[in-house]
Every structure is written in C-alpha cells, then in structure tokens.
Tab-separated table of C-alpha atoms in Angstrom:
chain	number	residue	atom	x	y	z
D	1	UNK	CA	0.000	0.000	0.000
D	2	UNK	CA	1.529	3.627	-1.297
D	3	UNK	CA	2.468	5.191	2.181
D	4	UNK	CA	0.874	8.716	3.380
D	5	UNK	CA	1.615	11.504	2.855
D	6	UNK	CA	4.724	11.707	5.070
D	7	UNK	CA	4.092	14.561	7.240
D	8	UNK	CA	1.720	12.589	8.872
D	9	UNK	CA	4.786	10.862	10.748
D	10	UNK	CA	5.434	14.621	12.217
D	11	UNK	CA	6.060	14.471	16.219
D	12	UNK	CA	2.727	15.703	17.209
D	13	UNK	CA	0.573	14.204	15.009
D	14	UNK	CA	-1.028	11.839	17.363
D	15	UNK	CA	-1.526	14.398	19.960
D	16	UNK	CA	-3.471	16.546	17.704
D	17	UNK	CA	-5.900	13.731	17.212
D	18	UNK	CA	-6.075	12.898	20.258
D	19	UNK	CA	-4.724	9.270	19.971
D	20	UNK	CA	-2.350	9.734	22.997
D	21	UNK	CA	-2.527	8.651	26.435
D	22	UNK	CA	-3.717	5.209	26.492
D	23	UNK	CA	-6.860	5.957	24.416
D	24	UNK	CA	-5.776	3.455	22.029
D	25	UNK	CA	-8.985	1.284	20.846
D	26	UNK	CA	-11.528	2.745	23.698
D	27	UNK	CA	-15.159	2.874	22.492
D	28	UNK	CA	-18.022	4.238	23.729
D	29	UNK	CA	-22.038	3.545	22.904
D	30	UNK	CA	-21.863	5.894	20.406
D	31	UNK	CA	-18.809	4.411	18.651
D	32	UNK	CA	-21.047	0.904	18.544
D	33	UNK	CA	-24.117	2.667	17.810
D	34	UNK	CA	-22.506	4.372	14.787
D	35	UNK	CA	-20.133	1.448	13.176
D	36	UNK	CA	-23.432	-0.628	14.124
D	37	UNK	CA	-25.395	1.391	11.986
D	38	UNK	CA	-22.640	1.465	9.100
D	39	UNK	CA	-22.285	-2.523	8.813
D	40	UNK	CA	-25.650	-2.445	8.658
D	41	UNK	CA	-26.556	-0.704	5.956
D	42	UNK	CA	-23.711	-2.441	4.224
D	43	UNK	CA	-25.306	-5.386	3.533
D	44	UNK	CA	-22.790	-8.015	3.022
D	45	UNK	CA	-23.905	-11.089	1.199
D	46	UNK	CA	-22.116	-13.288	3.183
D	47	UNK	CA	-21.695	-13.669	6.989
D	48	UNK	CA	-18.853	-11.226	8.391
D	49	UNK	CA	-16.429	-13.494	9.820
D	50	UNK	CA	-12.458	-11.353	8.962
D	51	UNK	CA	-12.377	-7.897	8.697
D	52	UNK	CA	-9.664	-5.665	7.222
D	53	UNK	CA	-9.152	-2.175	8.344
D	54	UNK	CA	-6.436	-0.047	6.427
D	55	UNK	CA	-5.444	2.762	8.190
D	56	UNK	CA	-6.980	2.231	11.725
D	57	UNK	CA	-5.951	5.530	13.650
D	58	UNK	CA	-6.810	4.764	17.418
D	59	UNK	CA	-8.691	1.477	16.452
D	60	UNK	CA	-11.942	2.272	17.428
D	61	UNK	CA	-13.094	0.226	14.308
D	62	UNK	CA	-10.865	-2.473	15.459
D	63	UNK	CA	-12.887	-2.729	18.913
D	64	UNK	CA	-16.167	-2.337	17.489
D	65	UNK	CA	-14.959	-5.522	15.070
D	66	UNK	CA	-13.694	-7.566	18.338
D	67	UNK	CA	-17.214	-6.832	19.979
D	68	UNK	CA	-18.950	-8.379	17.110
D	69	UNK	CA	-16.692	-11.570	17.372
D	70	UNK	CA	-15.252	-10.867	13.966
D	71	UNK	CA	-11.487	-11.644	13.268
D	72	UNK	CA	-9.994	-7.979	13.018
D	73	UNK	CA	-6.790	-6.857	11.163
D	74	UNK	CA	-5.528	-3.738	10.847
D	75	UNK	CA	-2.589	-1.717	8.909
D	76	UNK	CA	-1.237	1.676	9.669
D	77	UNK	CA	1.553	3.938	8.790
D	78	UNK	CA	2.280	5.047	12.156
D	79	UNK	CA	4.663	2.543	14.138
D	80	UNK	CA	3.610	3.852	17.572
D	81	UNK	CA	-0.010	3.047	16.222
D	82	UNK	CA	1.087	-0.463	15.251
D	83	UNK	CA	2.240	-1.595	18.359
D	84	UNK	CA	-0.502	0.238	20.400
D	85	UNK	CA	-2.516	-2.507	18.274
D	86	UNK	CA	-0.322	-5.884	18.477
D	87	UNK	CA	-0.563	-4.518	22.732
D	88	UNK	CA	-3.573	-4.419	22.522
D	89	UNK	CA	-4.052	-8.109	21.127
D	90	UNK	CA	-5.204	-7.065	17.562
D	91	UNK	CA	-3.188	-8.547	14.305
D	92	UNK	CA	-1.212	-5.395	12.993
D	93	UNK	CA	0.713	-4.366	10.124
D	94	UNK	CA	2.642	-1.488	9.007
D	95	UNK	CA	1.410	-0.170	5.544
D	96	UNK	CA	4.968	-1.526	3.691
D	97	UNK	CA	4.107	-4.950	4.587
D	98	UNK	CA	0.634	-5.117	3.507
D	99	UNK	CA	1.877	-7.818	0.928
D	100	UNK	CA	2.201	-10.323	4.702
D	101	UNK	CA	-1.978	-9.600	5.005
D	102	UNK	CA	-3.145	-13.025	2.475
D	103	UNK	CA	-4.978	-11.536	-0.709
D	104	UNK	CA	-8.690	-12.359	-1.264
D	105	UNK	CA	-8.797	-12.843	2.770
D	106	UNK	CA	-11.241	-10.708	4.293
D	107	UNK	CA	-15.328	-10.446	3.607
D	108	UNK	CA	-15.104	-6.740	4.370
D	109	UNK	CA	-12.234	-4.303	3.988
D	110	UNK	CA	-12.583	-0.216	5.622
D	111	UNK	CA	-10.604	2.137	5.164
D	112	UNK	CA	-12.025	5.238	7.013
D	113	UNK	CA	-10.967	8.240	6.774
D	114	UNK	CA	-7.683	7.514	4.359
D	115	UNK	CA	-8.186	7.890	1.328
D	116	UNK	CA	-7.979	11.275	0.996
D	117	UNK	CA	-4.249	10.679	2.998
D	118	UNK	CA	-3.047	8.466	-0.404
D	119	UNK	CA	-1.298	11.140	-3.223
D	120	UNK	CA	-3.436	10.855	-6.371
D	121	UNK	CA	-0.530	9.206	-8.185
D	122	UNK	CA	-0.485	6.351	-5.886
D	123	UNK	CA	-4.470	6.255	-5.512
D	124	UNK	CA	-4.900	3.546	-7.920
D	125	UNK	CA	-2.523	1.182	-6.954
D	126	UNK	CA	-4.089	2.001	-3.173
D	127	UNK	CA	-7.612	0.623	-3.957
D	128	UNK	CA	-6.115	-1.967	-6.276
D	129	UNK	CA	-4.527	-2.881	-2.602
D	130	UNK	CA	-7.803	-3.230	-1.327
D	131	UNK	CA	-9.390	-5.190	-3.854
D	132	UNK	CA	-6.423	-7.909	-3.826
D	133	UNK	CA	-7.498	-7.965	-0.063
D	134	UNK	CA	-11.152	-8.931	-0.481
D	135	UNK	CA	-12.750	-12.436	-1.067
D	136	UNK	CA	-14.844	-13.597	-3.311
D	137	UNK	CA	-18.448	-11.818	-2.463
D	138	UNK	CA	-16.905	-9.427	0.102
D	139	UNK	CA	-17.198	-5.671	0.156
D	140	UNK	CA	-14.743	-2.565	0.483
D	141	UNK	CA	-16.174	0.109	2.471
D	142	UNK	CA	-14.379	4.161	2.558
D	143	UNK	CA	-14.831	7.184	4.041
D	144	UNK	CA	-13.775	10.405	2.990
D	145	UNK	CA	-14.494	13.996	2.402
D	146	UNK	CA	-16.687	15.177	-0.033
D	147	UNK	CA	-14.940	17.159	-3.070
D	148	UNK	CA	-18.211	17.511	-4.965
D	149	UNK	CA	-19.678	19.879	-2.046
D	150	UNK	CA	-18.742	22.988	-0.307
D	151	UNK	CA	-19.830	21.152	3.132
D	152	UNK	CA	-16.484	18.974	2.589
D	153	UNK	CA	-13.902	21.654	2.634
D	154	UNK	CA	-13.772	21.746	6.448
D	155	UNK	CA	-13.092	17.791	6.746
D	156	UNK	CA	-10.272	17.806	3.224
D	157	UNK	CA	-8.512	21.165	4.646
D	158	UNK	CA	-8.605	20.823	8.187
D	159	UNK	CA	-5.996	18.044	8.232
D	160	UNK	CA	-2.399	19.164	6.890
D	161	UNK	CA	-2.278	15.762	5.778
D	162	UNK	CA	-4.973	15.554	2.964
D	163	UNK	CA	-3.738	15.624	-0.427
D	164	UNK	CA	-5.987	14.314	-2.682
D	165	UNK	CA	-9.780	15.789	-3.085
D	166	UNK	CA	-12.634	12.985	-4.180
D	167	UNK	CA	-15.361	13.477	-5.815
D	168	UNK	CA	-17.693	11.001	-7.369
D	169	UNK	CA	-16.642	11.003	-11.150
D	170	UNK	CA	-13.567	10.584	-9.867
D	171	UNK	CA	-14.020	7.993	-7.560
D	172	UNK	CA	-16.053	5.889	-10.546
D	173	UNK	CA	-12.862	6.075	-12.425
D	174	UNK	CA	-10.494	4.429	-9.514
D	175	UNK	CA	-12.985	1.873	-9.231
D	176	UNK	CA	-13.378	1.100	-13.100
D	177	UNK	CA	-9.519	0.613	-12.868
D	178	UNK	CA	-9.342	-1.787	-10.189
D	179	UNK	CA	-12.167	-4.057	-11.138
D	180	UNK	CA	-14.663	-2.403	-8.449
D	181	UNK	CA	-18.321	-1.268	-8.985
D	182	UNK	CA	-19.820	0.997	-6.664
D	183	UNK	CA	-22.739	-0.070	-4.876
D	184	UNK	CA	-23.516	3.165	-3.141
D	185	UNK	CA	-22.379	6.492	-2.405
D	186	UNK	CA	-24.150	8.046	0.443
D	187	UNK	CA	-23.494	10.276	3.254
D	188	UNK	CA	-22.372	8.542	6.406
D	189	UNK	CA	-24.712	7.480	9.407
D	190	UNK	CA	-25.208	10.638	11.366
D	191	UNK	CA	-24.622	9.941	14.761
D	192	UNK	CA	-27.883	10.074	17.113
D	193	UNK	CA	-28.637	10.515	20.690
D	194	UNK	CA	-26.607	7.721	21.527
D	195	UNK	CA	-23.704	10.912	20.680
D	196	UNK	CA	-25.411	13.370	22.384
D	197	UNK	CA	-28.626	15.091	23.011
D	198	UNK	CA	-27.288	17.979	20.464
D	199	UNK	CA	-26.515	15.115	18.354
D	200	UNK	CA	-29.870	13.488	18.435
D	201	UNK	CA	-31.560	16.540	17.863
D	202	UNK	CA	-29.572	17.545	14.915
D	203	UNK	CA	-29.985	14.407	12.762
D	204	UNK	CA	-34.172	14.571	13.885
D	205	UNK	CA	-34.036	18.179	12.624
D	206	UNK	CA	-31.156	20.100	10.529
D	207	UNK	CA	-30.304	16.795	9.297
D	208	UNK	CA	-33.546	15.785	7.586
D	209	UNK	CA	-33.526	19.679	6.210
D	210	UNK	CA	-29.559	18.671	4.849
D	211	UNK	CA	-30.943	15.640	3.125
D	212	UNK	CA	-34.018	17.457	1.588
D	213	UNK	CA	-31.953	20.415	0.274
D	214	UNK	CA	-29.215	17.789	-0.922
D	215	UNK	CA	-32.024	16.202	-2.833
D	216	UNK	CA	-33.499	19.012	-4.748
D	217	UNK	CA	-29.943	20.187	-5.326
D	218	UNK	CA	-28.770	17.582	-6.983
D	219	UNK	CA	-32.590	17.196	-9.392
D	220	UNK	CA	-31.636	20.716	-10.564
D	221	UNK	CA	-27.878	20.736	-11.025
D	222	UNK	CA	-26.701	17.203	-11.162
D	223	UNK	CA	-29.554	14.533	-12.402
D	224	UNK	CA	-28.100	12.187	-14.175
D	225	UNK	CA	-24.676	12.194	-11.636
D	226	UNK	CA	-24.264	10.227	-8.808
D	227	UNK	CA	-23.020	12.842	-6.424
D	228	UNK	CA	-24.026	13.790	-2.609
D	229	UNK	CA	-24.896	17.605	-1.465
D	230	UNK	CA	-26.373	16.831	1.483
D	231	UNK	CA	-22.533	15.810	3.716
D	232	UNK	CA	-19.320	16.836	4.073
D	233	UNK	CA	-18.667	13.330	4.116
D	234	UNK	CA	-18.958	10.310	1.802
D	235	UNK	CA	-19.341	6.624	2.565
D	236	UNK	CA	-18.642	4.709	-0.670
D	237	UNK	CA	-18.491	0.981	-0.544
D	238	UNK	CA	-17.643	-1.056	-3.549
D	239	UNK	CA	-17.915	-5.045	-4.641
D	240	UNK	CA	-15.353	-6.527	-6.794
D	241	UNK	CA	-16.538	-6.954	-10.361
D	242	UNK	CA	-15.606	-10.304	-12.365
D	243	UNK	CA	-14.002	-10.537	-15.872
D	244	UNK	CA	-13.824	-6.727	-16.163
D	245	UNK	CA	-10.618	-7.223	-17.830
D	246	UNK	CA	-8.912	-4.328	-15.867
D	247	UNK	CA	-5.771	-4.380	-14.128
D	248	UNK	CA	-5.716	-4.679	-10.742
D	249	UNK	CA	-2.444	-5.434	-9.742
D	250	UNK	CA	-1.944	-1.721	-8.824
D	251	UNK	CA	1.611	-1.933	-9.768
C-alpha cells in the first residue's frame, strides 16, 4: 500500500488527534451505535467473519470488530499506532508490509478516513490494494471527504495531511480501474442521541432539512450524476466486479 503523505509521521501528530494517552482502541455507545449502523446498511452477502481495516488511527473500528466476534486486522503507517494494536491483542501491520496480510482474505475491507491521505498518483494502486485484499463476495467500504460539495472543505482542509480531493466522477474512475463497482455512495450514518442530546436533535431536525436540500440540489444541477450535497462526508463501498478485464495489480 503507497504510504501517506509523510508529514503525517510529524512528532505531534497523534496528539493533535487525540490518539495519545492510552486511548488506544476505547469505544463508547456511540462508537457501537454508529459502526453498528454502518455494517448495517452495508449489507454483506455473506456472513462477516475477517475484517480488514487499512489505516486504523486509534482502532476504534478495530474494537467495534472484536465486539462483534469478527477476526480484526488492521494496517497503519504510524509505528507507535502499530504496536498500540499488536498490545492491545489485535493482528497489525505497518502499511509496507501489507503484501504479509493473504490476498482475497477478508469479507469486508474499511478504510475510514484515508483515502484522501493516499497522493493521487499512488491512488490507484491504493484501492487496487484493497481489492487484492477482499474475497470472493466481500465488500470494500471508505470514508472520505466530499470534493463535490462545499460542506467537505472543512473535513479535506482541516488536516495538513490531505492531499488528494474525491469526488464522485472521480471515484467511478479508480474503481473502473481496479475491477470495483460501486454499490452506493451516500453520506455517512449521522450519529444520534446515543452521541449526544445535540446530536440526536440535529440528525431529527437540521439533518432531515440537509438531506431534503441535498435532494433538490442535486434534481436541478446534477440529475443524471451520482453525487451527494447533502454531507461533508462520503461513505462509498464497492464489490469486486468479475471478468472486467482491468488491471488490478496496482503496480
């Protein structure tokens, strides 16, 4: 897997998100509410038994997979991240020796939040990564921010470390290249009352009001493209396509 951007190894980093002082793979009701909520609505068609999560930060997906009884493996660029994980009993890998994770070995590989990390040069051969990874009737689930709206400037530019902006045309044409068809592209699962009361009262009322403006938004400007207006986030998740004849060796 093409590393990060490399500033992302920066002392200080980890402080700034917060992924300091034992925090390392605590989750909380809304955390399980949330990635609850997410596997969901991702319908696999076969039972989730090994999980794949590229990228795992402070391995709050990582828990949440545990909890479920699911075999969880993770990769990150971070060493200090790595070994919080192997500590922590989890199967971890640093991003250069993604080739030791066993291809076509997981029904579900995430990546949240990392995509937009991944230059564009090296964006192919990232999600051809990911599809090597998958099995046979599996899924690949991301999350990123969302280039085709205004709302996603705060979530690409509020992290020095985002260098590539996504949008959906463009993310059709990393998929075509890899041999992946997109099943949906949706905003994420806002988080409820499980959050917070402000939470929970946001999702009940500004948030229906974001999806109804997103809506009539897109029927006026965009109708025939599969974009989002309605979050600055997207959730994207892709199933690998047979006999496409595309490339997906990424290298």
């Amino acid at each position: 897997m093409p590393r990060r951007n490399g500033q992302q190894q920066a002392e200080g980093y980890t402080d700034w998100k917060g992924w300091s002082g034992g925090s390392f793979g605590r989750i909380g009701p809304a955390d399980v509410d949330y990635f609850s909520r997410e596997m969901r609505r991702l319908r696999p068609t076969t039972p989730i038994k090994d999980v794949l999560e590229v990228g795992f930060g402070n391995g709050e997906f990582l828990s949440y997979c545990r909890s479920q009884g699911w075999n969880a493996t993770g990769v990150e660029l971070l060493p200090e991240l790595v070994e919080h994980a192997r500590s922590a009993g989890f199967a971890a890998h640093q991003s250069d020796d993604l080739d030791s994770v066993p291809d076509a070995g997981f029904d579900v590989v995430a990546a949240f939040d990392v995509f937009e990390h991944v230059p564009p040069e090296h964006s192919i051969a990232f999600l051809a990564d990911l599809r090597r990874k998958v099995r046979p009737g599996g899924t690949v689930i991301l999350r990123y921010p969302n280039a085709d709206t205004w709302l996603g400037n705060p979530f690409q530019n509020g992290d020095p470390t985002h260098v590539n902006a996504i949008g959906a045309l463009k993310m059709e044409y990393y998929a075509g290249e890899v041999g992946l068809g997109i099943r949906s592209l949706r905003a994420p699962i806002r988080r409820g009352f499980r959050s917070s009361f402000v939470h929970g009262a946001h999702a009940m009322t500004a948030g229906v009001l974001a999806r109804a403006a997103g809506a009539v938004a897109k029927a006026i400007y965009f109708p025939d493209l599969r974009v989002v207006l309605s979050a600055g986030n997207v959730v994207c998740v892709l199933d690998p396509v047979e006999s496409t004849g595309a490339s997906v060796s990424g290298h």
